[in-house]
Amino acid sequence: MNSIYHHIRVMPLTGVLGAEIEGADLTMPLPDPVFEEIEQAFTDHSVLVFRDQDMSIEDQKRFTRRFGEFGFEPYVDTMKEHPEVIEVLKEASESGMLNFGGNWHSDWSFQEAPPRATILHAKEIPPFGGDTCFASMYLAYDTLSDGMKAMLEGLNVMHSARRPYGVGNKLFGKFNRAMKIHNTEEAHAELAHPAVRTVPESGRKALFVNPVYSIRFENMSERESRPLLEFLHAHATRIELTCRVRWAPGTLTMWDNRCVQHNAMNDYDGYRRLLHRTTVRGERPWLEGRAPGGSGEREPALAQSAG
């Protein structure tokens, strides 16, 4: 696959997804031929890792904007001078507490137009631990039986932010944690997305459920939905469908949020971990040949993010 790249070096992390990229300086505006190859690598590998990038926040914002508009960031305070940026922070003093992103999920899947991509730049990293694991939802779909595929392609899933961000939820523990989390009534809203979606750039189908935000199947109760959702969650995150990224200061990792789930490991109590996060706005999830609420042809269309 490297033969198609002339300006960057693409080194796969595993045989299923992920690649490290060399030959791109993200602290500078990227020439179009270099950026086009990065876009191709993103389509090919879903997770890209760039090492030793001494980037400012403005550098990260410029790189993010090359992929599209910024996404909308609900329920978590962003940086005051940079409303597009979340400081993903766990202080050394926050021992025994949950970390932000510490469960398998797809970012903001409860939005009408969930992010196309998430981009994280590492600023302070513990001497061990804090890796991020990624799972391919392309392969999660591909490795299902034909019967299961056919059934899921006719179903919608209700997504909601209520589990982590709903009123009365104390999931994130102490009020004085480093990241400011907001629990609101708005988080209890539900929105339907297809259980299987098409990713426009690749044309491939990806399973689109996750254990944090996928509440139930449309027109079914949570109790009725639970056995199938639990099967899909376990199936989608099998180790053979994953890769793992070990961070270092200056590492930038980006992933296609439409066809990848991720899980931030929480195994570094007593150490500070800080990364800057931006997202790229995506399109409303769609499945080729099927409308969200029924049958019929449908073209991908952008929609305003819920929030």
PDB file of C-alpha atoms in Angstrom:
ATOM      1  CA  MET A   1       0.000   0.000   0.000  1.00  0.00           C
ATOM      2  CA  ASN A   2       2.965   2.328   0.595  1.00  0.00           C
ATOM      3  CA  SER A   3       3.574   2.517  -3.178  1.00  0.00           C
ATOM      4  CA  ILE A   4       0.701   5.005  -3.516  1.00  0.00           C
ATOM      5  CA  TYR A   5       2.407   7.435  -1.119  1.00  0.00           C
ATOM      6  CA  HIS A   6       5.170   9.661  -2.486  1.00  0.00           C
ATOM      7  CA  HIS A   7       5.383  12.425   0.145  1.00  0.00           C
ATOM      8  CA  ILE A   8       4.831  10.567   3.430  1.00  0.00           C
ATOM      9  CA  ARG A   9       5.804   7.221   4.893  1.00  0.00           C
ATOM     10  CA  VAL A  10       2.890   5.091   6.131  1.00  0.00           C
ATOM     11  CA  MET A  11       3.726   2.308   8.596  1.00  0.00           C
ATOM     12  CA  PRO A  12       0.754   0.120   9.653  1.00  0.00           C
ATOM     13  CA  LEU A  13       0.370  -0.478  13.383  1.00  0.00           C
ATOM     14  CA  THR A  14      -1.500  -3.770  12.925  1.00  0.00           C
ATOM     15  CA  GLY A  15      -3.006  -5.799  10.144  1.00  0.00           C
ATOM     16  CA  VAL A  16      -6.483  -4.421  10.861  1.00  0.00           C
ATOM     17  CA  LEU A  17      -6.222  -0.673  11.485  1.00  0.00           C
ATOM     18  CA  GLY A  18      -3.896   2.158  12.441  1.00  0.00           C
ATOM     19  CA  ALA A  19      -0.692   3.562  10.936  1.00  0.00           C
ATOM     20  CA  GLU A  20       2.168   5.825  11.971  1.00  0.00           C
ATOM     21  CA  ILE A  21       2.939   8.635   9.548  1.00  0.00           C
ATOM     22  CA  GLU A  22       6.395  10.090   8.894  1.00  0.00           C
ATOM     23  CA  GLY A  23       7.365  12.962   6.641  1.00  0.00           C
ATOM     24  CA  ALA A  24       4.698  15.490   7.649  1.00  0.00           C
ATOM     25  CA  ASP A  25       5.461  18.541   9.794  1.00  0.00           C
ATOM     26  CA  LEU A  26       2.118  19.513  11.329  1.00  0.00           C
ATOM     27  CA  THR A  27       3.564  22.708  12.823  1.00  0.00           C
ATOM     28  CA  MET A  28       3.542  24.187   9.311  1.00  0.00           C
ATOM     29  CA  PRO A  29       0.803  24.588   6.695  1.00  0.00           C
ATOM     30  CA  LEU A  30       0.800  21.339   4.700  1.00  0.00           C
ATOM     31  CA  PRO A  31       1.338  21.426   0.929  1.00  0.00           C
ATOM     32  CA  ASP A  32      -1.687  20.033  -0.895  1.00  0.00           C
ATOM     33  CA  PRO A  33       0.081  16.860  -2.161  1.00  0.00           C
ATOM     34  CA  VAL A  34       1.132  15.967   1.392  1.00  0.00           C
ATOM     35  CA  PHE A  35      -2.323  16.623   2.823  1.00  0.00           C
ATOM     36  CA  GLU A  36      -3.984  14.598   0.056  1.00  0.00           C
ATOM     37  CA  GLU A  37      -1.821  11.599   0.968  1.00  0.00           C
ATOM     38  CA  ILE A  38      -2.668  12.036   4.667  1.00  0.00           C
ATOM     39  CA  GLU A  39      -6.363  12.034   3.723  1.00  0.00           C
ATOM     40  CA  GLN A  40      -5.827   8.849   1.730  1.00  0.00           C
ATOM     41  CA  ALA A  41      -3.999   7.223   4.641  1.00  0.00           C
ATOM     42  CA  PHE A  42      -6.873   8.251   6.929  1.00  0.00           C
ATOM     43  CA  THR A  43      -9.331   6.485   4.611  1.00  0.00           C
ATOM     44  CA  ASP A  44      -7.077   3.436   4.376  1.00  0.00           C
ATOM     45  CA  HIS A  45      -6.163   3.013   8.065  1.00  0.00           C
ATOM     46  CA  SER A  46      -8.829   4.894  10.126  1.00  0.00           C
ATOM     47  CA  VAL A  47      -6.303   5.759  12.891  1.00  0.00           C
ATOM     48  CA  LEU A  48      -3.194   7.881  12.179  1.00  0.00           C
ATOM     49  CA  VAL A  49      -0.324   8.591  14.575  1.00  0.00           C
ATOM     50  CA  PHE A  50       2.170  11.447  14.077  1.00  0.00           C
ATOM     51  CA  ARG A  51       5.152  11.494  16.452  1.00  0.00           C
ATOM     52  CA  ASP A  52       7.282  14.410  17.714  1.00  0.00           C
ATOM     53  CA  GLN A  53       4.930  17.201  16.654  1.00  0.00           C
ATOM     54  CA  ASP A  54       5.794  20.265  18.763  1.00  0.00           C
ATOM     55  CA  MET A  55       2.499  21.932  17.920  1.00  0.00           C
ATOM     56  CA  SER A  56       0.813  24.995  19.352  1.00  0.00           C
ATOM     57  CA  ILE A  57      -2.947  25.107  19.794  1.00  0.00           C
ATOM     58  CA  GLU A  58      -3.169  27.251  16.667  1.00  0.00           C
ATOM     59  CA  ASP A  59      -1.185  24.616  14.748  1.00  0.00           C
ATOM     60  CA  GLN A  60      -3.662  21.943  15.843  1.00  0.00           C
ATOM     61  CA  LYS A  61      -6.632  24.102  14.916  1.00  0.00           C
ATOM     62  CA  ARG A  62      -5.156  24.783  11.464  1.00  0.00           C
ATOM     63  CA  PHE A  63      -4.555  21.062  10.883  1.00  0.00           C
ATOM     64  CA  THR A  64      -8.085  20.214  12.074  1.00  0.00           C
ATOM     65  CA  ARG A  65      -9.659  22.755   9.711  1.00  0.00           C
ATOM     66  CA  ARG A  66      -8.005  21.101   6.719  1.00  0.00           C
ATOM     67  CA  PHE A  67     -10.445  18.203   7.247  1.00  0.00           C
ATOM     68  CA  GLY A  68     -13.583  20.302   7.678  1.00  0.00           C
ATOM     69  CA  GLU A  69     -15.499  22.465  10.126  1.00  0.00           C
ATOM     70  CA  PHE A  70     -14.964  22.121  13.858  1.00  0.00           C
ATOM     71  CA  GLY A  71     -17.427  19.899  15.677  1.00  0.00           C
ATOM     72  CA  PHE A  72     -19.659  21.082  18.519  1.00  0.00           C
ATOM     73  CA  GLU A  73     -18.442  20.143  22.038  1.00  0.00           C
ATOM     74  CA  PRO A  74     -21.304  19.732  24.557  1.00  0.00           C
ATOM     75  CA  TYR A  75     -21.369  19.001  28.312  1.00  0.00           C
ATOM     76  CA  VAL A  76     -17.625  19.638  28.842  1.00  0.00           C
ATOM     77  CA  ASP A  77     -15.967  23.032  29.290  1.00  0.00           C
ATOM     78  CA  THR A  78     -13.659  23.992  26.446  1.00  0.00           C
ATOM     79  CA  MET A  79     -10.682  26.337  26.719  1.00  0.00           C
ATOM     80  CA  LYS A  80     -11.805  29.943  27.246  1.00  0.00           C
ATOM     81  CA  GLU A  81      -9.669  31.384  24.457  1.00  0.00           C
ATOM     82  CA  HIS A  82     -10.141  28.337  22.216  1.00  0.00           C
ATOM     83  CA  PRO A  83     -13.777  27.172  22.294  1.00  0.00           C
ATOM     84  CA  GLU A  84     -12.955  24.486  19.716  1.00  0.00           C
ATOM     85  CA  VAL A  85     -10.481  22.771  22.071  1.00  0.00           C
ATOM     86  CA  ILE A  86     -11.077  20.511  25.075  1.00  0.00           C
ATOM     87  CA  GLU A  87      -8.272  19.964  27.570  1.00  0.00           C
ATOM     88  CA  VAL A  88      -8.433  16.230  28.262  1.00  0.00           C
ATOM     89  CA  LEU A  89      -6.894  16.327  31.716  1.00  0.00           C
ATOM     90  CA  LYS A  90      -6.514  14.055  34.703  1.00  0.00           C
ATOM     91  CA  GLU A  91      -4.461  15.481  37.567  1.00  0.00           C
ATOM     92  CA  ALA A  92      -2.026  13.422  39.626  1.00  0.00           C
ATOM     93  CA  SER A  93      -4.264  14.038  42.641  1.00  0.00           C
ATOM     94  CA  GLU A  94      -7.302  12.425  40.989  1.00  0.00           C
ATOM     95  CA  SER A  95      -6.514   8.878  42.088  1.00  0.00           C
ATOM     96  CA  GLY A  96      -9.335   6.372  42.175  1.00  0.00           C
ATOM     97  CA  MET A  97     -11.472   8.455  39.804  1.00  0.00           C
ATOM     98  CA  LEU A  98     -12.872   7.671  36.386  1.00  0.00           C
ATOM     99  CA  ASN A  99     -11.052   9.232  33.473  1.00  0.00           C
ATOM    100  CA  PHE A 100     -12.588  11.072  30.525  1.00  0.00           C
ATOM    101  CA  GLY A 101     -13.096   8.617  27.652  1.00  0.00           C
ATOM    102  CA  GLY A 102     -12.431   5.553  29.792  1.00  0.00           C
ATOM    103  CA  ASN A 103     -14.911   3.192  28.145  1.00  0.00           C
ATOM    104  CA  TRP A 104     -15.441   1.959  24.602  1.00  0.00           C
ATOM    105  CA  HIS A 105     -17.377   4.623  22.696  1.00  0.00           C
ATOM    106  CA  SER A 106     -17.742   6.733  19.578  1.00  0.00           C
ATOM    107  CA  ASP A 107     -17.482  10.457  20.311  1.00  0.00           C
ATOM    108  CA  TRP A 108     -20.779  12.316  20.584  1.00  0.00           C
ATOM    109  CA  SER A 109     -22.767   9.675  18.651  1.00  0.00           C
ATOM    110  CA  PHE A 110     -25.916  11.224  20.155  1.00  0.00           C
ATOM    111  CA  GLN A 111     -25.488  14.292  17.927  1.00  0.00           C
ATOM    112  CA  GLU A 112     -27.416  14.628  14.685  1.00  0.00           C
ATOM    113  CA  ALA A 113     -24.082  14.925  12.864  1.00  0.00           C
ATOM    114  CA  PRO A 114     -21.469  13.182  15.049  1.00  0.00           C
ATOM    115  CA  PRO A 115     -17.807  14.057  14.449  1.00  0.00           C
ATOM    116  CA  ARG A 116     -16.069  12.778  11.362  1.00  0.00           C
ATOM    117  CA  ALA A 117     -12.749  12.780  13.174  1.00  0.00           C
ATOM    118  CA  THR A 118     -11.280  13.316  16.612  1.00  0.00           C
ATOM    119  CA  ILE A 119      -7.758  14.740  16.919  1.00  0.00           C
ATOM    120  CA  LEU A 120      -5.701  14.511  20.123  1.00  0.00           C
ATOM    121  CA  HIS A 121      -2.320  16.144  20.735  1.00  0.00           C
ATOM    122  CA  ALA A 122      -0.337  14.994  23.757  1.00  0.00           C
ATOM    123  CA  LYS A 123       1.144  17.679  26.023  1.00  0.00           C
ATOM    124  CA  GLU A 124       1.941  15.873  29.319  1.00  0.00           C
ATOM    125  CA  ILE A 125       2.055  12.081  29.483  1.00  0.00           C
ATOM    126  CA  PRO A 126       2.661   9.746  32.463  1.00  0.00           C
ATOM    127  CA  PRO A 127       5.786   7.560  32.404  1.00  0.00           C
ATOM    128  CA  PHE A 128       3.571   4.517  31.871  1.00  0.00           C
ATOM    129  CA  GLY A 129      -0.091   3.824  31.180  1.00  0.00           C
ATOM    130  CA  GLY A 130      -2.721   6.053  29.613  1.00  0.00           C
ATOM    131  CA  ASP A 131      -2.646   4.288  26.231  1.00  0.00           C
ATOM    132  CA  THR A 132      -5.668   4.567  23.932  1.00  0.00           C
ATOM    133  CA  CYS A 133      -7.162   1.467  22.306  1.00  0.00           C
ATOM    134  CA  PHE A 134      -9.059   1.567  19.017  1.00  0.00           C
ATOM    135  CA  ALA A 135     -11.457  -0.939  17.437  1.00  0.00           C
ATOM    136  CA  SER A 136     -12.473  -1.155  13.771  1.00  0.00           C
ATOM    137  CA  MET A 137     -16.217  -0.929  13.220  1.00  0.00           C
ATOM    138  CA  TYR A 138     -15.636  -1.866   9.583  1.00  0.00           C
ATOM    139  CA  LEU A 139     -14.385  -5.262  10.717  1.00  0.00           C
ATOM    140  CA  ALA A 140     -17.011  -5.451  13.451  1.00  0.00           C
ATOM    141  CA  TYR A 141     -19.589  -5.326  10.651  1.00  0.00           C
ATOM    142  CA  ASP A 142     -17.641  -7.498   8.186  1.00  0.00           C
ATOM    143  CA  THR A 143     -17.252 -10.345  10.697  1.00  0.00           C
ATOM    144  CA  LEU A 144     -20.976 -10.619  11.485  1.00  0.00           C
ATOM    145  CA  SER A 145     -23.038 -13.388   9.904  1.00  0.00           C
ATOM    146  CA  ASP A 146     -25.048 -12.574   6.790  1.00  0.00           C
ATOM    147  CA  GLY A 147     -28.243 -13.017   8.773  1.00  0.00           C
ATOM    148  CA  MET A 148     -27.137 -10.589  11.474  1.00  0.00           C
ATOM    149  CA  LYS A 149     -26.037  -8.049   8.856  1.00  0.00           C
ATOM    150  CA  ALA A 150     -29.405  -8.224   7.113  1.00  0.00           C
ATOM    151  CA  MET A 151     -31.297  -7.741  10.378  1.00  0.00           C
ATOM    152  CA  LEU A 152     -29.165  -4.824  11.588  1.00  0.00           C
ATOM    153  CA  GLU A 153     -29.380  -3.018   8.258  1.00  0.00           C
ATOM    154  CA  GLY A 154     -33.114  -2.665   8.874  1.00  0.00           C
ATOM    155  CA  LEU A 155     -32.735  -1.243  12.384  1.00  0.00           C
ATOM    156  CA  ASN A 156     -32.144   2.169  13.913  1.00  0.00           C
ATOM    157  CA  VAL A 157     -30.519   2.684  17.301  1.00  0.00           C
ATOM    158  CA  MET A 158     -31.487   5.405  19.765  1.00  0.00           C
ATOM    159  CA  HIS A 159     -28.466   7.373  21.007  1.00  0.00           C
ATOM    160  CA  SER A 160     -28.472   9.592  24.103  1.00  0.00           C
ATOM    161  CA  ALA A 161     -25.973  11.391  26.344  1.00  0.00           C
ATOM    162  CA  ARG A 162     -27.970  10.663  29.512  1.00  0.00           C
ATOM    163  CA  ARG A 163     -25.727   7.954  30.962  1.00  0.00           C
ATOM    164  CA  PRO A 164     -22.677  10.156  31.497  1.00  0.00           C
ATOM    165  CA  TYR A 165     -24.274  13.632  31.299  1.00  0.00           C
ATOM    166  CA  GLY A 166     -27.877  13.275  32.472  1.00  0.00           C
ATOM    167  CA  VAL A 167     -29.326  15.060  35.503  1.00  0.00           C
ATOM    168  CA  GLY A 168     -28.495  13.276  38.744  1.00  0.00           C
ATOM    169  CA  ASN A 169     -25.670  11.260  37.199  1.00  0.00           C
ATOM    170  CA  LYS A 170     -22.544  11.238  39.369  1.00  0.00           C
ATOM    171  CA  LEU A 171     -20.469   9.095  37.011  1.00  0.00           C
ATOM    172  CA  PHE A 172     -17.541  11.492  37.017  1.00  0.00           C
ATOM    173  CA  GLY A 173     -17.417  11.778  40.803  1.00  0.00           C
ATOM    174  CA  LYS A 174     -16.082  14.806  42.661  1.00  0.00           C
ATOM    175  CA  PHE A 175     -17.148  18.294  41.660  1.00  0.00           C
ATOM    176  CA  ASN A 176     -13.592  19.624  41.861  1.00  0.00           C
ATOM    177  CA  ARG A 177     -12.192  17.339  39.155  1.00  0.00           C
ATOM    178  CA  ALA A 178      -9.868  19.016  36.660  1.00  0.00           C
ATOM    179  CA  MET A 179     -12.354  18.722  33.766  1.00  0.00           C
ATOM    180  CA  LYS A 180     -15.636  20.546  34.252  1.00  0.00           C
ATOM    181  CA  ILE A 181     -18.515  18.234  33.328  1.00  0.00           C
ATOM    182  CA  HIS A 182     -22.107  19.485  33.060  1.00  0.00           C
ATOM    183  CA  ASN A 183     -25.150  17.313  33.768  1.00  0.00           C
ATOM    184  CA  THR A 184     -28.276  18.687  32.089  1.00  0.00           C
ATOM    185  CA  GLU A 185     -31.856  17.797  31.157  1.00  0.00           C
ATOM    186  CA  GLU A 186     -30.848  18.203  27.513  1.00  0.00           C
ATOM    187  CA  ALA A 187     -28.678  15.103  27.809  1.00  0.00           C
ATOM    188  CA  HIS A 188     -31.766  12.899  28.214  1.00  0.00           C
ATOM    189  CA  ALA A 189     -32.872  13.461  24.604  1.00  0.00           C
ATOM    190  CA  GLU A 190     -32.707  10.491  22.213  1.00  0.00           C
ATOM    191  CA  LEU A 191     -31.860  10.515  18.511  1.00  0.00           C
ATOM    192  CA  ALA A 192     -32.122   7.652  16.003  1.00  0.00           C
ATOM    193  CA  HIS A 193     -29.193   6.596  13.798  1.00  0.00           C
ATOM    194  CA  PRO A 194     -28.876   3.503  11.583  1.00  0.00           C
ATOM    195  CA  ALA A 195     -27.245   0.536  13.317  1.00  0.00           C
ATOM    196  CA  VAL A 196     -25.031   0.183  10.242  1.00  0.00           C
ATOM    197  CA  ARG A 197     -23.748   3.252   8.427  1.00  0.00           C
ATOM    198  CA  THR A 198     -21.866   3.945   5.201  1.00  0.00           C
ATOM    199  CA  VAL A 199     -18.654   5.979   5.400  1.00  0.00           C
ATOM    200  CA  PRO A 200     -18.638   8.262   2.317  1.00  0.00           C
ATOM    201  CA  GLU A 201     -14.903   8.336   1.556  1.00  0.00           C
ATOM    202  CA  SER A 202     -14.442   4.561   1.599  1.00  0.00           C
ATOM    203  CA  GLY A 203     -17.940   3.440   0.627  1.00  0.00           C
ATOM    204  CA  ARG A 204     -17.662   0.738   3.313  1.00  0.00           C
ATOM    205  CA  LYS A 205     -20.276  -0.238   5.890  1.00  0.00           C
ATOM    206  CA  ALA A 206     -19.488   0.139   9.596  1.00  0.00           C
ATOM    207  CA  LEU A 207     -21.335  -0.985  12.706  1.00  0.00           C
ATOM    208  CA  PHE A 208     -22.540   2.138  14.521  1.00  0.00           C
ATOM    209  CA  VAL A 209     -23.358   1.228  18.119  1.00  0.00           C
ATOM    210  CA  ASN A 210     -21.378   1.831  21.310  1.00  0.00           C
ATOM    211  CA  PRO A 211     -21.947   1.007  25.002  1.00  0.00           C
ATOM    212  CA  VAL A 212     -21.908   4.612  26.282  1.00  0.00           C
ATOM    213  CA  TYR A 213     -24.438   6.330  24.025  1.00  0.00           C
ATOM    214  CA  SER A 214     -26.442   3.534  22.325  1.00  0.00           C
ATOM    215  CA  ILE A 215     -29.507   3.164  24.567  1.00  0.00           C
ATOM    216  CA  ARG A 216     -31.878   0.852  22.707  1.00  0.00           C
ATOM    217  CA  PHE A 217     -33.201  -0.052  19.274  1.00  0.00           C
ATOM    218  CA  GLU A 218     -35.887   2.207  17.861  1.00  0.00           C
ATOM    219  CA  ASN A 219     -39.402   1.004  18.760  1.00  0.00           C
ATOM    220  CA  MET A 220     -37.977  -1.387  21.371  1.00  0.00           C
ATOM    221  CA  SER A 221     -37.488  -1.069  25.119  1.00  0.00           C
ATOM    222  CA  GLU A 222     -34.076  -1.014  26.755  1.00  0.00           C
ATOM    223  CA  ARG A 223     -34.759  -4.453  28.252  1.00  0.00           C
ATOM    224  CA  GLU A 224     -35.660  -5.918  24.861  1.00  0.00           C
ATOM    225  CA  SER A 225     -32.625  -4.300  23.233  1.00  0.00           C
ATOM    226  CA  ARG A 226     -30.061  -5.206  25.874  1.00  0.00           C
ATOM    227  CA  PRO A 227     -29.139  -8.799  24.802  1.00  0.00           C
ATOM    228  CA  LEU A 228     -28.407  -7.851  21.191  1.00  0.00           C
ATOM    229  CA  LEU A 229     -26.618  -4.622  22.094  1.00  0.00           C
ATOM    230  CA  GLU A 230     -24.445  -6.421  24.646  1.00  0.00           C
ATOM    231  CA  PHE A 231     -23.542  -9.035  22.012  1.00  0.00           C
ATOM    232  CA  LEU A 232     -22.618  -6.317  19.512  1.00  0.00           C
ATOM    233  CA  HIS A 233     -20.528  -4.385  22.056  1.00  0.00           C
ATOM    234  CA  ALA A 234     -18.518  -7.505  22.941  1.00  0.00           C
ATOM    235  CA  HIS A 235     -18.196  -8.547  19.295  1.00  0.00           C
ATOM    236  CA  ALA A 236     -17.031  -5.112  18.138  1.00  0.00           C
ATOM    237  CA  THR A 237     -14.180  -4.817  20.643  1.00  0.00           C
ATOM    238  CA  ARG A 238     -12.581  -8.243  20.308  1.00  0.00           C
ATOM    239  CA  ILE A 239      -8.816  -7.927  20.562  1.00  0.00           C
ATOM    240  CA  GLU A 240      -8.228  -9.066  16.976  1.00  0.00           C
ATOM    241  CA  LEU A 241     -10.173  -6.018  15.745  1.00  0.00           C
ATOM    242  CA  THR A 242      -8.088  -3.501  17.688  1.00  0.00           C
ATOM    243  CA  CYS A 243      -4.858  -1.537  17.810  1.00  0.00           C
ATOM    244  CA  ARG A 244      -3.286   0.359  20.727  1.00  0.00           C
ATOM    245  CA  VAL A 245      -1.437   3.680  20.727  1.00  0.00           C
ATOM    246  CA  ARG A 246       1.174   4.518  23.357  1.00  0.00           C
ATOM    247  CA  TRP A 247       1.467   8.248  23.857  1.00  0.00           C
ATOM    248  CA  ALA A 248       4.524  10.451  24.255  1.00  0.00           C
ATOM    249  CA  PRO A 249       4.711  14.252  24.503  1.00  0.00           C
ATOM    250  CA  GLY A 250       4.204  15.651  21.007  1.00  0.00           C
ATOM    251  CA  THR A 251       2.286  12.655  19.670  1.00  0.00           C
ATOM    252  CA  LEU A 252      -0.794  13.562  17.619  1.00  0.00           C
ATOM    253  CA  THR A 253      -3.336  10.824  16.977  1.00  0.00           C
ATOM    254  CA  MET A 254      -6.475  11.172  14.884  1.00  0.00           C
ATOM    255  CA  TRP A 255      -9.189   8.649  14.154  1.00  0.00           C
ATOM    256  CA  ASP A 256     -12.287   8.292  12.006  1.00  0.00           C
ATOM    257  CA  ASN A 257     -15.051   8.494  14.602  1.00  0.00           C
ATOM    258  CA  ARG A 258     -17.575   7.068  12.131  1.00  0.00           C
ATOM    259  CA  CYS A 259     -15.887   3.667  11.838  1.00  0.00           C
ATOM    260  CA  VAL A 260     -13.756   3.449  15.007  1.00  0.00           C
ATOM    261  CA  GLN A 261     -14.513   3.116  18.695  1.00  0.00           C
ATOM    262  CA  HIS A 262     -11.872   4.043  21.266  1.00  0.00           C
ATOM    263  CA  ASN A 263     -11.127   3.510  24.949  1.00  0.00           C
ATOM    264  CA  ALA A 264      -8.662   5.544  27.046  1.00  0.00           C
ATOM    265  CA  MET A 265      -6.865   3.364  29.597  1.00  0.00           C
ATOM    266  CA  ASN A 266      -7.063   4.566  33.213  1.00  0.00           C
ATOM    267  CA  ASP A 267      -3.930   2.929  34.628  1.00  0.00           C
ATOM    268  CA  TYR A 268      -1.760   5.881  35.663  1.00  0.00           C
ATOM    269  CA  ASP A 269      -3.022   7.034  39.075  1.00  0.00           C
ATOM    270  CA  GLY A 270      -0.642   9.511  40.684  1.00  0.00           C
ATOM    271  CA  TYR A 271       0.496  11.049  37.385  1.00  0.00           C
ATOM    272  CA  ARG A 272      -0.765  14.012  35.346  1.00  0.00           C
ATOM    273  CA  ARG A 273      -2.003  13.450  31.792  1.00  0.00           C
ATOM    274  CA  LEU A 274      -2.953  16.336  29.477  1.00  0.00           C
ATOM    275  CA  LEU A 275      -3.959  16.293  25.816  1.00  0.00           C
ATOM    276  CA  HIS A 276      -5.680  18.848  23.583  1.00  0.00           C
ATOM    277  CA  ARG A 277      -8.711  17.587  21.677  1.00  0.00           C
ATOM    278  CA  THR A 278     -10.426  18.935  18.572  1.00  0.00           C
ATOM    279  CA  THR A 279     -13.110  17.346  16.422  1.00  0.00           C
ATOM    280  CA  VAL A 280     -14.138  17.638  12.789  1.00  0.00           C
ATOM    281  CA  ARG A 281     -17.850  17.897  12.092  1.00  0.00           C
ATOM    282  CA  GLY A 282     -19.284  14.922  10.225  1.00  0.00           C
ATOM    283  CA  GLU A 283     -22.410  14.194   8.231  1.00  0.00           C
ATOM    284  CA  ARG A 284     -25.654  12.713   9.463  1.00  0.00           C
ATOM    285  CA  PRO A 285     -25.185   8.917   9.583  1.00  0.00           C
ATOM    286  CA  TRP A 286     -26.762   7.147   6.640  1.00  0.00           C
ATOM    287  CA  LEU A 287     -26.797   3.696   5.085  1.00  0.00           C
ATOM    288  CA  GLU A 288     -26.553   3.502   1.303  1.00  0.00           C
ATOM    289  CA  GLY A 289     -29.938   2.682  -0.166  1.00  0.00           C
ATOM    290  CA  ARG A 290     -31.860   3.259   3.072  1.00  0.00           C
ATOM    291  CA  ALA A 291     -33.312   6.340   4.764  1.00  0.00           C
ATOM    292  CA  PRO A 292     -32.879   6.700   8.550  1.00  0.00           C
ATOM    293  CA  GLY A 293     -36.547   6.018   9.259  1.00  0.00           C
ATOM    294  CA  GLY A 294     -37.390   3.536   6.500  1.00  0.00           C
ATOM    295  CA  SER A 295     -36.599   2.307   3.000  1.00  0.00           C
ATOM    296  CA  GLY A 296     -35.580   4.243  -0.081  1.00  0.00           C
ATOM    297  CA  GLU A 297     -32.506   5.804  -1.605  1.00  0.00           C
ATOM    298  CA  ARG A 298     -30.736   8.501   0.348  1.00  0.00           C
ATOM    299  CA  GLU A 299     -27.687  10.598  -0.347  1.00  0.00           C
ATOM    300  CA  PRO A 300     -25.376  11.676   2.505  1.00  0.00           C
ATOM    301  CA  ALA A 301     -26.227  15.171   3.732  1.00  0.00           C
ATOM    302  CA  LEU A 302     -24.763  17.456   6.322  1.00  0.00           C
ATOM    303  CA  ALA A 303     -26.922  18.344   9.302  1.00  0.00           C
ATOM    304  CA  GLN A 304     -26.499  20.665  12.248  1.00  0.00           C
ATOM    305  CA  SER A 305     -25.036  18.976  15.301  1.00  0.00           C
ATOM    306  CA  ALA A 306     -27.466  18.537  18.156  1.00  0.00           C
ATOM    307  CA  GLY A 307     -26.510  20.443  21.228  1.00  0.00           C
TER     308      GLY A 307
END
